[in-house]
Coordinates of C-alpha atoms in Angstrom, one line a residue:
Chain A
X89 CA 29.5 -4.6 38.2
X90 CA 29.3 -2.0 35.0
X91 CA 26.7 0.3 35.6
X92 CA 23.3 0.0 33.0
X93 CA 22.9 3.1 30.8
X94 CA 20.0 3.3 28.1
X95 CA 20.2 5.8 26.0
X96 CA 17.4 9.1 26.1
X97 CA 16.7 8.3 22.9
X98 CA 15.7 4.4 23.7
X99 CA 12.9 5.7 26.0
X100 CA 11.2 7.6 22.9
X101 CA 10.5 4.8 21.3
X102 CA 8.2 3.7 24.4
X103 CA 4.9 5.3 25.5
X104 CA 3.7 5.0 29.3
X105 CA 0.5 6.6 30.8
X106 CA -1.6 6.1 33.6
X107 CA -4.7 3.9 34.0
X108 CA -7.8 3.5 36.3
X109 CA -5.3 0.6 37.6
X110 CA -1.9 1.6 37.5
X111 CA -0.2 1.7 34.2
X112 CA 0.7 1.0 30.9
X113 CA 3.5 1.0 28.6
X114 CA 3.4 0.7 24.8
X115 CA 6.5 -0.3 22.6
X116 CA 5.6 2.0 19.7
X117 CA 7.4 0.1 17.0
X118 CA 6.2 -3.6 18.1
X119 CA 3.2 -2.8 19.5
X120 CA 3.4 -4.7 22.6
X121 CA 1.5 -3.4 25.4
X122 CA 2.9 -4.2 29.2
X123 CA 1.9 -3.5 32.2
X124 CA 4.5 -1.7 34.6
X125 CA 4.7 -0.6 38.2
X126 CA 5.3 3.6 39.9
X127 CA 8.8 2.3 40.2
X128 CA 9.4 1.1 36.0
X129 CA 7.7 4.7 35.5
X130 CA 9.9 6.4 37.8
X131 CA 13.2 4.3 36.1
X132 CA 11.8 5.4 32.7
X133 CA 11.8 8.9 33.7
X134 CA 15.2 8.7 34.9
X135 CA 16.4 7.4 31.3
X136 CA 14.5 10.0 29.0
X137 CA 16.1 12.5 31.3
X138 CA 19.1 11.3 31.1
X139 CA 19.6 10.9 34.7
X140 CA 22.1 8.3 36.6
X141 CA 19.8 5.3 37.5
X142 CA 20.1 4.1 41.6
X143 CA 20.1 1.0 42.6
X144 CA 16.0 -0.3 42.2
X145 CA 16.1 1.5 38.9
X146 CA 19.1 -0.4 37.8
X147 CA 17.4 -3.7 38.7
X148 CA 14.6 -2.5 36.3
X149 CA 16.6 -1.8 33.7
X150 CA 17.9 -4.9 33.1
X151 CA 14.2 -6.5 33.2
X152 CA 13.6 -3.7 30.0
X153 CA 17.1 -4.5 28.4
X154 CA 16.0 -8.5 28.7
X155 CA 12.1 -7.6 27.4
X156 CA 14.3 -6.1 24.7
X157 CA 16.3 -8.9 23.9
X158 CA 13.3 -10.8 23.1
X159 CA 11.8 -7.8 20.7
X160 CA 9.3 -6.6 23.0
X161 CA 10.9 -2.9 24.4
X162 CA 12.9 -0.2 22.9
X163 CA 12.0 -2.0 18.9
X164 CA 13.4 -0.3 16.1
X165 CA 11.0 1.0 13.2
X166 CA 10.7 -1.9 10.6
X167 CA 11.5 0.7 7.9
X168 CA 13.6 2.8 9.6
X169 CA 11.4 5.9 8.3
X170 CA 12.4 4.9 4.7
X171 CA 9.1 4.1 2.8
X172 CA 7.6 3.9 -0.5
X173 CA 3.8 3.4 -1.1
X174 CA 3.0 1.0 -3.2
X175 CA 1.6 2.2 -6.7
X176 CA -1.9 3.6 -6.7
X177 CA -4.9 0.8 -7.0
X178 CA -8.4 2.5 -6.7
X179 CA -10.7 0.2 -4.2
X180 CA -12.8 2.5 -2.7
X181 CA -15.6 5.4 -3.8
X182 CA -17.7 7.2 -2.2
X183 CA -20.9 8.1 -4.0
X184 CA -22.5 11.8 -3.3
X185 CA -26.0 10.3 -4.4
X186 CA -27.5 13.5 -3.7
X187 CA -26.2 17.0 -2.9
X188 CA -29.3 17.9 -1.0
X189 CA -30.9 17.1 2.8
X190 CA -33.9 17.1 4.3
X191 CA -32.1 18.2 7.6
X192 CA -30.5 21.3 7.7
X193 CA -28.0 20.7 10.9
X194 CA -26.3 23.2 12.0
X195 CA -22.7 21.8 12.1
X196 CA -23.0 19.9 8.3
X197 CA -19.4 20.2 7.2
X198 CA -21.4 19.7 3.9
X199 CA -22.9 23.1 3.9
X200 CA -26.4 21.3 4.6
X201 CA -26.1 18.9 1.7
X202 CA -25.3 21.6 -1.4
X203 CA -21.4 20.8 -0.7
X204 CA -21.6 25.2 -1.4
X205 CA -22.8 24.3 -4.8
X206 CA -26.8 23.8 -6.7
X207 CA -28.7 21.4 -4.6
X208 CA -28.7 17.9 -7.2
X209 CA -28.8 13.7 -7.6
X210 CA -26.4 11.6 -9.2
X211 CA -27.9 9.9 -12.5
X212 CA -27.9 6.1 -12.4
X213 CA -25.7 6.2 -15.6
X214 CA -22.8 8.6 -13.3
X215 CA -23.2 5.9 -10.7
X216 CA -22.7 3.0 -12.8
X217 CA -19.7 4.5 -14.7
X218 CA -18.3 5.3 -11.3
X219 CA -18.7 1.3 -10.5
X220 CA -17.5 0.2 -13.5
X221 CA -14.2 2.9 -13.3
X222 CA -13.1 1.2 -9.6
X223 CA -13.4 -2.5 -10.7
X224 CA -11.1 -1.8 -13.7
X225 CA -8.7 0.7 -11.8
X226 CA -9.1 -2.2 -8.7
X227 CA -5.9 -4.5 -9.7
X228 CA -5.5 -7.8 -7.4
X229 CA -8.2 -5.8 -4.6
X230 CA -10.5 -8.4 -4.2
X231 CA -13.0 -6.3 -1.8
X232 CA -14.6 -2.7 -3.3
X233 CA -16.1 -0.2 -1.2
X234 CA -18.5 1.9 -2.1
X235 CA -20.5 4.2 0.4
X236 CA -23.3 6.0 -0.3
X237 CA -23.3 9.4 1.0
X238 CA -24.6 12.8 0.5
X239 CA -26.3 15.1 1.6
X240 CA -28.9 12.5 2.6
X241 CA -28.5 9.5 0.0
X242 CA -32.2 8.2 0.9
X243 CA -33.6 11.0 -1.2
X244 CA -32.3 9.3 -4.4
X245 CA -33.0 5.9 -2.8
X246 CA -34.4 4.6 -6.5
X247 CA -30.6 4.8 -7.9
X248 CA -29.2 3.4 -4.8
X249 CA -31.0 0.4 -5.3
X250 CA -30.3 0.4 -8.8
X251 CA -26.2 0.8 -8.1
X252 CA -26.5 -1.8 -6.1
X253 CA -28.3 -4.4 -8.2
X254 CA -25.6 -3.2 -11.0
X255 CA -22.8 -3.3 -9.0
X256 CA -24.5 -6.9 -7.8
X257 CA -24.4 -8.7 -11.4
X258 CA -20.9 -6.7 -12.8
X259 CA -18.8 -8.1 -9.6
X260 CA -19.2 -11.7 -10.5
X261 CA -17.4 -11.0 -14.5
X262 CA -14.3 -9.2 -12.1
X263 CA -14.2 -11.8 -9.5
X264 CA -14.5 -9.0 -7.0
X265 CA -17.0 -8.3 -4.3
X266 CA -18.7 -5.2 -3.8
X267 CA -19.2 -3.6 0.2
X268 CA -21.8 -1.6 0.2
X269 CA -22.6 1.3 3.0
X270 CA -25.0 4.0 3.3
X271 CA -24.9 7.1 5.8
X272 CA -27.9 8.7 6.7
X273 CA -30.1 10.9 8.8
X274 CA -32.8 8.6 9.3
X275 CA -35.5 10.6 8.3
X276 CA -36.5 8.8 5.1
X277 CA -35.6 5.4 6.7
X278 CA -38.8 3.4 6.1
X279 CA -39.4 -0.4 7.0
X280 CA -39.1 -0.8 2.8
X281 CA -35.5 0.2 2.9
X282 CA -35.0 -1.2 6.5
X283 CA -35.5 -4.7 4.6
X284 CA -33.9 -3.9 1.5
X285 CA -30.7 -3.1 3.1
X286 CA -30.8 -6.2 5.1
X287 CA -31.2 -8.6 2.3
X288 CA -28.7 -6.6 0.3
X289 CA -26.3 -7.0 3.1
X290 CA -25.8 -3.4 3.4
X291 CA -23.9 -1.7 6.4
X292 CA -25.5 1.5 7.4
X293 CA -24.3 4.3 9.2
X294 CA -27.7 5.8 11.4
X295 CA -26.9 9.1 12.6
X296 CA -28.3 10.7 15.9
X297 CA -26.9 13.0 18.2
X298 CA -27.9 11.4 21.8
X299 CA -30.1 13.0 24.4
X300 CA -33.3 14.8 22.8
X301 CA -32.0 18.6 23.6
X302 CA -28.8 17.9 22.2
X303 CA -30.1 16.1 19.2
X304 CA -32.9 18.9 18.4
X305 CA -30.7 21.8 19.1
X306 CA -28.2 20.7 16.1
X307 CA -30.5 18.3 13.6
X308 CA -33.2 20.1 12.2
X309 CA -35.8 20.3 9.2
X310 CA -35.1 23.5 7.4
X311 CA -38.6 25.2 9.4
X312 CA -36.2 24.7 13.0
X313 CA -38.1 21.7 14.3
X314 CA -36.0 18.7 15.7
X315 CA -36.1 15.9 14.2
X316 CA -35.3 13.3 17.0
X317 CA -39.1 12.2 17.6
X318 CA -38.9 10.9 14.0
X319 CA -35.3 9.6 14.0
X320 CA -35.5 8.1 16.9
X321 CA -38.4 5.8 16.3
X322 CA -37.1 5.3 12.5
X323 CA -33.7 3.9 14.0
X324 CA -35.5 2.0 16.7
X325 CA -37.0 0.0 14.0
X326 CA -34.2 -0.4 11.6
X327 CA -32.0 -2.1 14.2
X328 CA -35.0 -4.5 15.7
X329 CA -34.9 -6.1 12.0
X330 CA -31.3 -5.6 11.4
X331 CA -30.3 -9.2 12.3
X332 CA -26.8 -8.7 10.6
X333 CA -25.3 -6.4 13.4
X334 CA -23.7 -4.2 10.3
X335 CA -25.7 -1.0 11.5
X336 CA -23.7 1.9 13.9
X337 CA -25.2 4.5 15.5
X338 CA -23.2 7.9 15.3
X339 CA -23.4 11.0 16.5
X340 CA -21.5 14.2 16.7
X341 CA -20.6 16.5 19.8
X342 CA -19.8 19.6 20.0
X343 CA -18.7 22.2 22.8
X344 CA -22.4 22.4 23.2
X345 CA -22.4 18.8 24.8
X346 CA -19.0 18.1 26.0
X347 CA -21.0 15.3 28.9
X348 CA -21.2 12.9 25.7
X349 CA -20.8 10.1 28.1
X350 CA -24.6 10.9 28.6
X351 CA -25.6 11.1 25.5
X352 CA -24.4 7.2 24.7
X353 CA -26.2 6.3 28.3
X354 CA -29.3 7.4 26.7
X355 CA -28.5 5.5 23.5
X356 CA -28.0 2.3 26.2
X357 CA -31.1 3.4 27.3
X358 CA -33.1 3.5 23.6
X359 CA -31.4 0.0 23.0
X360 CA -28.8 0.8 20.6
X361 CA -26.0 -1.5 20.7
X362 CA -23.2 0.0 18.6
X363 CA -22.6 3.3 18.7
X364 CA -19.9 5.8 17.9
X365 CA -19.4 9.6 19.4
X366 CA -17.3 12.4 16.9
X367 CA -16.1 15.3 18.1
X368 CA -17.7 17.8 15.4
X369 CA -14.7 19.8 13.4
X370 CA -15.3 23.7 13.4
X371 CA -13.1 26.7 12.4
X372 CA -15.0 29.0 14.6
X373 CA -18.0 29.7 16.0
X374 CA -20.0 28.7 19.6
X375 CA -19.5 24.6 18.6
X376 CA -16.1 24.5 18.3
X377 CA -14.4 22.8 20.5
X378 CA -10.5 24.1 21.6
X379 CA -7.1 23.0 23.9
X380 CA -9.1 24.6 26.7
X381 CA -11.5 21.7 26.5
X382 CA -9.1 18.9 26.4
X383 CA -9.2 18.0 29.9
X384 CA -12.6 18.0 30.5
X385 CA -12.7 15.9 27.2
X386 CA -10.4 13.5 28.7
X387 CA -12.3 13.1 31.9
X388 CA -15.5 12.2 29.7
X389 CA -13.8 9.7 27.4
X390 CA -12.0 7.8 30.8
X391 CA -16.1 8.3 32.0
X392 CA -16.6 6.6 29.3
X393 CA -14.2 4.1 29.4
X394 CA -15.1 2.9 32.7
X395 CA -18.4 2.5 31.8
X396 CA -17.8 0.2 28.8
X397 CA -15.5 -1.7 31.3
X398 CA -18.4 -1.7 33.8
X399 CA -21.3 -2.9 31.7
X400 CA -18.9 -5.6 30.2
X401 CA -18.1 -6.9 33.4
X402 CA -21.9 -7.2 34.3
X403 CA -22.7 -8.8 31.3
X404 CA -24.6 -5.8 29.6
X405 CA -21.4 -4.9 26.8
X406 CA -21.6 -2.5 24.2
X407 CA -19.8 -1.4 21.5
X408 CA -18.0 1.4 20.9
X409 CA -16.4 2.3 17.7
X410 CA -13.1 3.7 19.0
X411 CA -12.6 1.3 21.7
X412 CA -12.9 -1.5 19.0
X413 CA -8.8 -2.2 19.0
X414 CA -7.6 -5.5 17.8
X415 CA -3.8 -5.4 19.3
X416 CA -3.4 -9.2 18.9
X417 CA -4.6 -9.6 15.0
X418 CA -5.0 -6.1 13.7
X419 CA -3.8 -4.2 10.4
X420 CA -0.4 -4.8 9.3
X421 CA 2.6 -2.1 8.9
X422 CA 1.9 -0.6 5.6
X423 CA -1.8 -0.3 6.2
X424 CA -0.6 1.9 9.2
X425 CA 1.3 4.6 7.6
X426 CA -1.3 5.6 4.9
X427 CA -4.0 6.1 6.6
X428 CA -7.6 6.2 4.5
X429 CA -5.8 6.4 1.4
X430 CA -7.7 9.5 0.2
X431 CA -6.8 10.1 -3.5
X432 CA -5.3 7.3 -5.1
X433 CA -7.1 4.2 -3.4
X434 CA -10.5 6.2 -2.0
X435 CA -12.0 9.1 -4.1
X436 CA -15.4 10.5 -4.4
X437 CA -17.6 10.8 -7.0
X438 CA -20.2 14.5 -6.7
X439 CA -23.7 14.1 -8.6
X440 CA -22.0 15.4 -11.7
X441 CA -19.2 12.8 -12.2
X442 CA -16.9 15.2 -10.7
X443 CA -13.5 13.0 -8.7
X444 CA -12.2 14.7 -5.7
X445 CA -9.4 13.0 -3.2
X446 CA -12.8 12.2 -0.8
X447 CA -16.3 13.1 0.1
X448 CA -14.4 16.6 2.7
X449 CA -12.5 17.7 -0.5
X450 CA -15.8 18.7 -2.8
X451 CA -16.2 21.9 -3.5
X452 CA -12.4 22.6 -3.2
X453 CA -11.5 23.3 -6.5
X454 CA -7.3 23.1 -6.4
X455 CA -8.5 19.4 -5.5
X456 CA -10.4 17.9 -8.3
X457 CA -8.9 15.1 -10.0
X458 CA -11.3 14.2 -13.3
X459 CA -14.2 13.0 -13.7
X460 CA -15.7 9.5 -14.7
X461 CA -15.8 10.0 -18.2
X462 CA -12.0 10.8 -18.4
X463 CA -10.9 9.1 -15.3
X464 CA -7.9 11.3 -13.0
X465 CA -6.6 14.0 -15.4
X466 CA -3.1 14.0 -16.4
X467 CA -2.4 17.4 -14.7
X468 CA -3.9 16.0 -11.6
X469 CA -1.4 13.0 -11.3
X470 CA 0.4 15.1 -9.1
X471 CA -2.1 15.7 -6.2
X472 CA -3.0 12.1 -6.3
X473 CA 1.4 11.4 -5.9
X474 CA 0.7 14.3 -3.0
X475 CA -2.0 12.0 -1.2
X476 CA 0.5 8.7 -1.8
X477 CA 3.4 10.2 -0.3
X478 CA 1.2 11.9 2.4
X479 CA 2.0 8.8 5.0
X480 CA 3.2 9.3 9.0
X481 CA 7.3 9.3 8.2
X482 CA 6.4 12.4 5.4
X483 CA 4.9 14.1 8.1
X484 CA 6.7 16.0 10.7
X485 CA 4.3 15.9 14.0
X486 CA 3.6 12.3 13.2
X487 CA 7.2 11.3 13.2
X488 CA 7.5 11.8 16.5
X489 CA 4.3 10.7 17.9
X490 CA 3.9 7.6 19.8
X491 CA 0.1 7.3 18.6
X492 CA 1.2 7.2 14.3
X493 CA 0.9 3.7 14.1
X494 CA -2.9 3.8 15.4
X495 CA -4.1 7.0 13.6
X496 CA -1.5 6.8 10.5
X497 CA -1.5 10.8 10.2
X498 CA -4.9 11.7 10.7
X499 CA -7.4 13.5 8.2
X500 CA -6.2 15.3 5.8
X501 CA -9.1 17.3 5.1
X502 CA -9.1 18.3 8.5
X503 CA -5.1 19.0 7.8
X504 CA -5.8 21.7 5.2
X505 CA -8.8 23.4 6.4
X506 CA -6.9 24.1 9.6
X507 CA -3.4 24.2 7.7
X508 CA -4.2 24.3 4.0
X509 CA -1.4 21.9 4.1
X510 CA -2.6 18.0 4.3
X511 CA 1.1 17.5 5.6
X512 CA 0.4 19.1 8.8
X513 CA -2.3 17.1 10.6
X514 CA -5.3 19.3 12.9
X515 CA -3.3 19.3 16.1
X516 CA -6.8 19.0 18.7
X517 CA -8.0 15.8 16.7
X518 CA -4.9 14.3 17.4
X519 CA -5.4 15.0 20.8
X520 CA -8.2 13.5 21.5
X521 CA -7.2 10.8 19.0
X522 CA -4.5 9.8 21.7
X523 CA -7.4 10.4 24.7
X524 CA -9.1 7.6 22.9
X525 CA -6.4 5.6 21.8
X526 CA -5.0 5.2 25.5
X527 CA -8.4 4.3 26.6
X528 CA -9.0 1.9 24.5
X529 CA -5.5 -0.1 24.9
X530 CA -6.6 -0.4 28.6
X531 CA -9.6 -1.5 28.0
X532 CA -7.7 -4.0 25.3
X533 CA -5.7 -5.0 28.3
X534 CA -8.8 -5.6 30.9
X535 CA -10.5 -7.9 28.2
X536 CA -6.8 -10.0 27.9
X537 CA -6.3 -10.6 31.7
X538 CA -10.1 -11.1 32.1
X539 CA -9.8 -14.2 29.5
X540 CA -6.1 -15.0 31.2
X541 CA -8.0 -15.0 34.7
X542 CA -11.2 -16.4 33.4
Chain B
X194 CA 7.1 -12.9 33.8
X195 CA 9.5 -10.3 36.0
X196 CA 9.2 -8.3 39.3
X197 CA 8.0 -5.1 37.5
X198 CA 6.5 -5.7 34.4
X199 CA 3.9 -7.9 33.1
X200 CA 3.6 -8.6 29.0
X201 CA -0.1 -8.2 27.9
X202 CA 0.0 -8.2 24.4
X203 CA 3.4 -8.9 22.3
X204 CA 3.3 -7.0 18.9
X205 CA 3.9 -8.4 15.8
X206 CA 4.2 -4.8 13.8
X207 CA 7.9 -5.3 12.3
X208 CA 6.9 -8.7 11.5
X209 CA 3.8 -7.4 10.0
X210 CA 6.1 -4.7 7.4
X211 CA 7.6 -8.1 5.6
X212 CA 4.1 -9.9 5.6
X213 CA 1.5 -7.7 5.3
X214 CA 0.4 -4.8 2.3
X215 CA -2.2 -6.9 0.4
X216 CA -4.9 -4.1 0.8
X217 CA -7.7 -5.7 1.1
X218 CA -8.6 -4.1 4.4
X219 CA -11.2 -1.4 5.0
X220 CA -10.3 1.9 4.0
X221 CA -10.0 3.6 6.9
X222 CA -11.8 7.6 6.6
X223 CA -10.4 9.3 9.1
X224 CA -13.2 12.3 8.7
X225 CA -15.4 12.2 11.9
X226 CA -18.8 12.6 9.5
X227 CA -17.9 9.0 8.5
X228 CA -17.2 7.6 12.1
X229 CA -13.5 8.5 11.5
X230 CA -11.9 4.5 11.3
X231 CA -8.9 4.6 13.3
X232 CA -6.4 2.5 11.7
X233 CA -5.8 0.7 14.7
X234 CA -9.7 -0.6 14.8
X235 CA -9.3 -1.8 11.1
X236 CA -9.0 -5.9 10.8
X237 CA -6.8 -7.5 9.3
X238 CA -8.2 -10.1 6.7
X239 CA -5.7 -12.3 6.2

């Protein structure tokens, strides 16, 4: 009988790691998630080393040569790393209501609301222009998103409303519908807006930073007092009326509290159901997290992981954002190789009608693209063709990386601060990207066989 | 179903190029400040 060979080169178009339970393997160009044995790791091995395969591995080579046969290992790329975006449609803003905050936390990306520049709110009549400019830049999108955001958009809570009302009554002329969010500190979150936002149907992002030493050591009002007595019972609140489940907590960690895992117990314990953990992004300084805390990272997110796995099997679940990972139904191709689609279909809009690729780019002046008056500038066509082209096969880490079709290249803020290139993505967030990612496919794959056993 | 390996889930991405690209999906921020949105957590809403 011929002897099997498979190419090196097959076995790079697979990704195989270990679980609490054995392990898994992922065929990057499918997405079909198996699970195989020490011996179909120890045959995979062989291949992407290029080695002569014995006898068991043999016999496990044809069982991958017939899972190939019926598309499920060793696929090809759909596009065969030749892609063209579609043309630019704008479908998504995001509003800096207000360059100011009421907290001044000590890792705010956003220099503590300012953005570096005067402290200052977005006029209704910015807002409403800014409305009006994405449902006539919106083509066939039949869904618009808008977030408010800031600096803490609750201080300019009287346009908010307003914006939405207006955005409420000009929908209906486009045939569109308007998705509204807000992000915010929870300081100024009163009962009034807790209700508001629930008849308006408005998701809200509620931010909090876990345990109360962590929390006050990083969010505080500008005389150094923590804010997570006040938080804390404002957020309690808002989610025992929020009956729509469209609220997430979120915090931030930092190499300050690299036991997250602990922090989101104590959110279990404060009764907060959906929750999402961000590592916080830093140059320099004593938050920063580096490659020397990967694998203590990793231990806490598989912590973590076996926790979510554990309540769910007692009948306590919760959610967490980045374990949320639909492999049966989820996006499509093309929506995985863009990414957010930062400045051509998502752009934000600073207090003085000012565009910028997205809410990380204000302030960086190479970057602005217009204004609502006069919509993206002529000169600035090219950094919006920049951000279109700016998809996983343009970039050269992401070519390679079994994780692209998940991620889609990453942030590209977070690319040029590091870089000042948003072709090259921020090498630790990837990292932990594919920490997560690996988690959360397992736990994808415990929920499947529970429902195949169950 | 073979000695070794088990199928769990059986994508559907190189079906999904010919298919899919409406855009009407979530944008996805990848910026941690906005609870960066993973691609991969997105739904489809077809």
């Amino acid at each position: 009988m011929e002897k099997i060979h498979i190419a090196p080169a097959e076995a790079a178009k697979l990704h195989w790691f270990a679980v609490p339970d054995g392990w898994l393997l992922l065929d990057v160009n499918s997405g079909s998630v198996l699970r195989v044995d020490e011996a179909t790791v120890a045959c995979l091995e062989k291949i992407a080393a290029g080695e002569e395969l014995d006898q068991e591995a043999e016999e496990i080579a044809a069982e991958l040569l017939a899972l190939k046969e019926q598309g499920l290992m060793f696929s090809d790329d759909a596009y065969l790393g030749q892609y063209e975006p579609p043309e630019p449609v704008l479908k998504s803003l995001c509003l800096n209501i207000c360059h100011d905050c009421d907290l001044r936390c000590k890792y705010c990306f956003a220099s503590t609301g300012s953005f570096g520049g005067r402290r200052s709110m977005m006029s209704f009549e910015t807002g409403a222009k800014a409305l009006d400019m994405v449902l006539a830049n919106s083509g066939g999108r039949k869904f618009l998103e808008v977030d408010f955001f800031g600096g803490e958009p609750l201080l300019n809570i009287g346009v908010v409303k307003r914006l939405v009302a207006y955005g409420r009554e000009r929908e209906k002329a486009f045939g569109k519908t308007f998705r509204f969010t807000f992000t915010t500190n929870c300081v100024g979150l009163t009962p009034e807006i807790a209700a508001w936002a629930e008849e308006n149907n408005i998701s809200v992002v509620l931010s909090h930073d876990g345990r109360p030493e962590v929390h006050d050591r990083q969010r505080v009002f500008p005389n150094g007092r923590g804010s997570y007595d006040v938080v804390t019972k404002n957020i309690q609140y808002f989610l025992a009326h929020n009956t729509r489940g469209n609220a997430i907590v979120r915090g931030t960690y930092t190499a300050y509290n690299k036991d997250f895992c602990e922090d989101i117990k104590h959110w279990l314990e404060l009764g907060f159901p959906r929750l999402s953990m961000e590592p916080a992004v830093e140059t320099d300084g004593p938050r920063k997290l580096t490659e020397a805390d990967l694998p203590g990272l990793k231990e806490e997110y598989w912590r973590l992981a076996r926790l979510y796995q554990e309540r769910r099997e007692a009948g306590k679940p919760f959610d967490f954002f980045h374990f949320r990972l639909d492999l049966s139904h989820g996006p499509c191709l093309p929506k995985r190789l863009t990414g957010c689609g930062a400045g051509y279909e998502y752009m934000v809009v600073t207090p003085e009608g000012e565009l910028y690729p997205c809410h990380q780019f204000v302030g960086r002046e190479a970057y602005k693209l217009g204004t609502v008056d006069e919509g993206v500038w002529p000169e600035a066509k090219d950094i919006v063709e920049k951000f279109r082209q700016a998809h996983v096969y343009n970039k050269a880490s992401c070519r390679g990386c079994w994780a692209r079709f998940f991620c889609s290249g990453g942030c590209h803020a977070n690319a040029d601060l590091f870089h000042h290139d948003i072709m090259q993505p921020y090498e630790l967030g990837c990292q932990i990207s594919r920490i997560r990612l690996e988690c959360a496919i397992w736990l994808a794959v415990k929920q499947k066989e529970a429902e195949i056993c169950g | 179903m073979t000695k070794h390996i088990q199928v769990v889930f059986k994508g559907k991405l190189q079906e999904s190029a010919k298919s899919g690209g409406c855009g009407n999906c979530q944008s996805s921020c990848q910026s941690a400040c906005k609870t960066s949105c993973t691609v991969g957590n997105q739904a489809c809403e077809k």
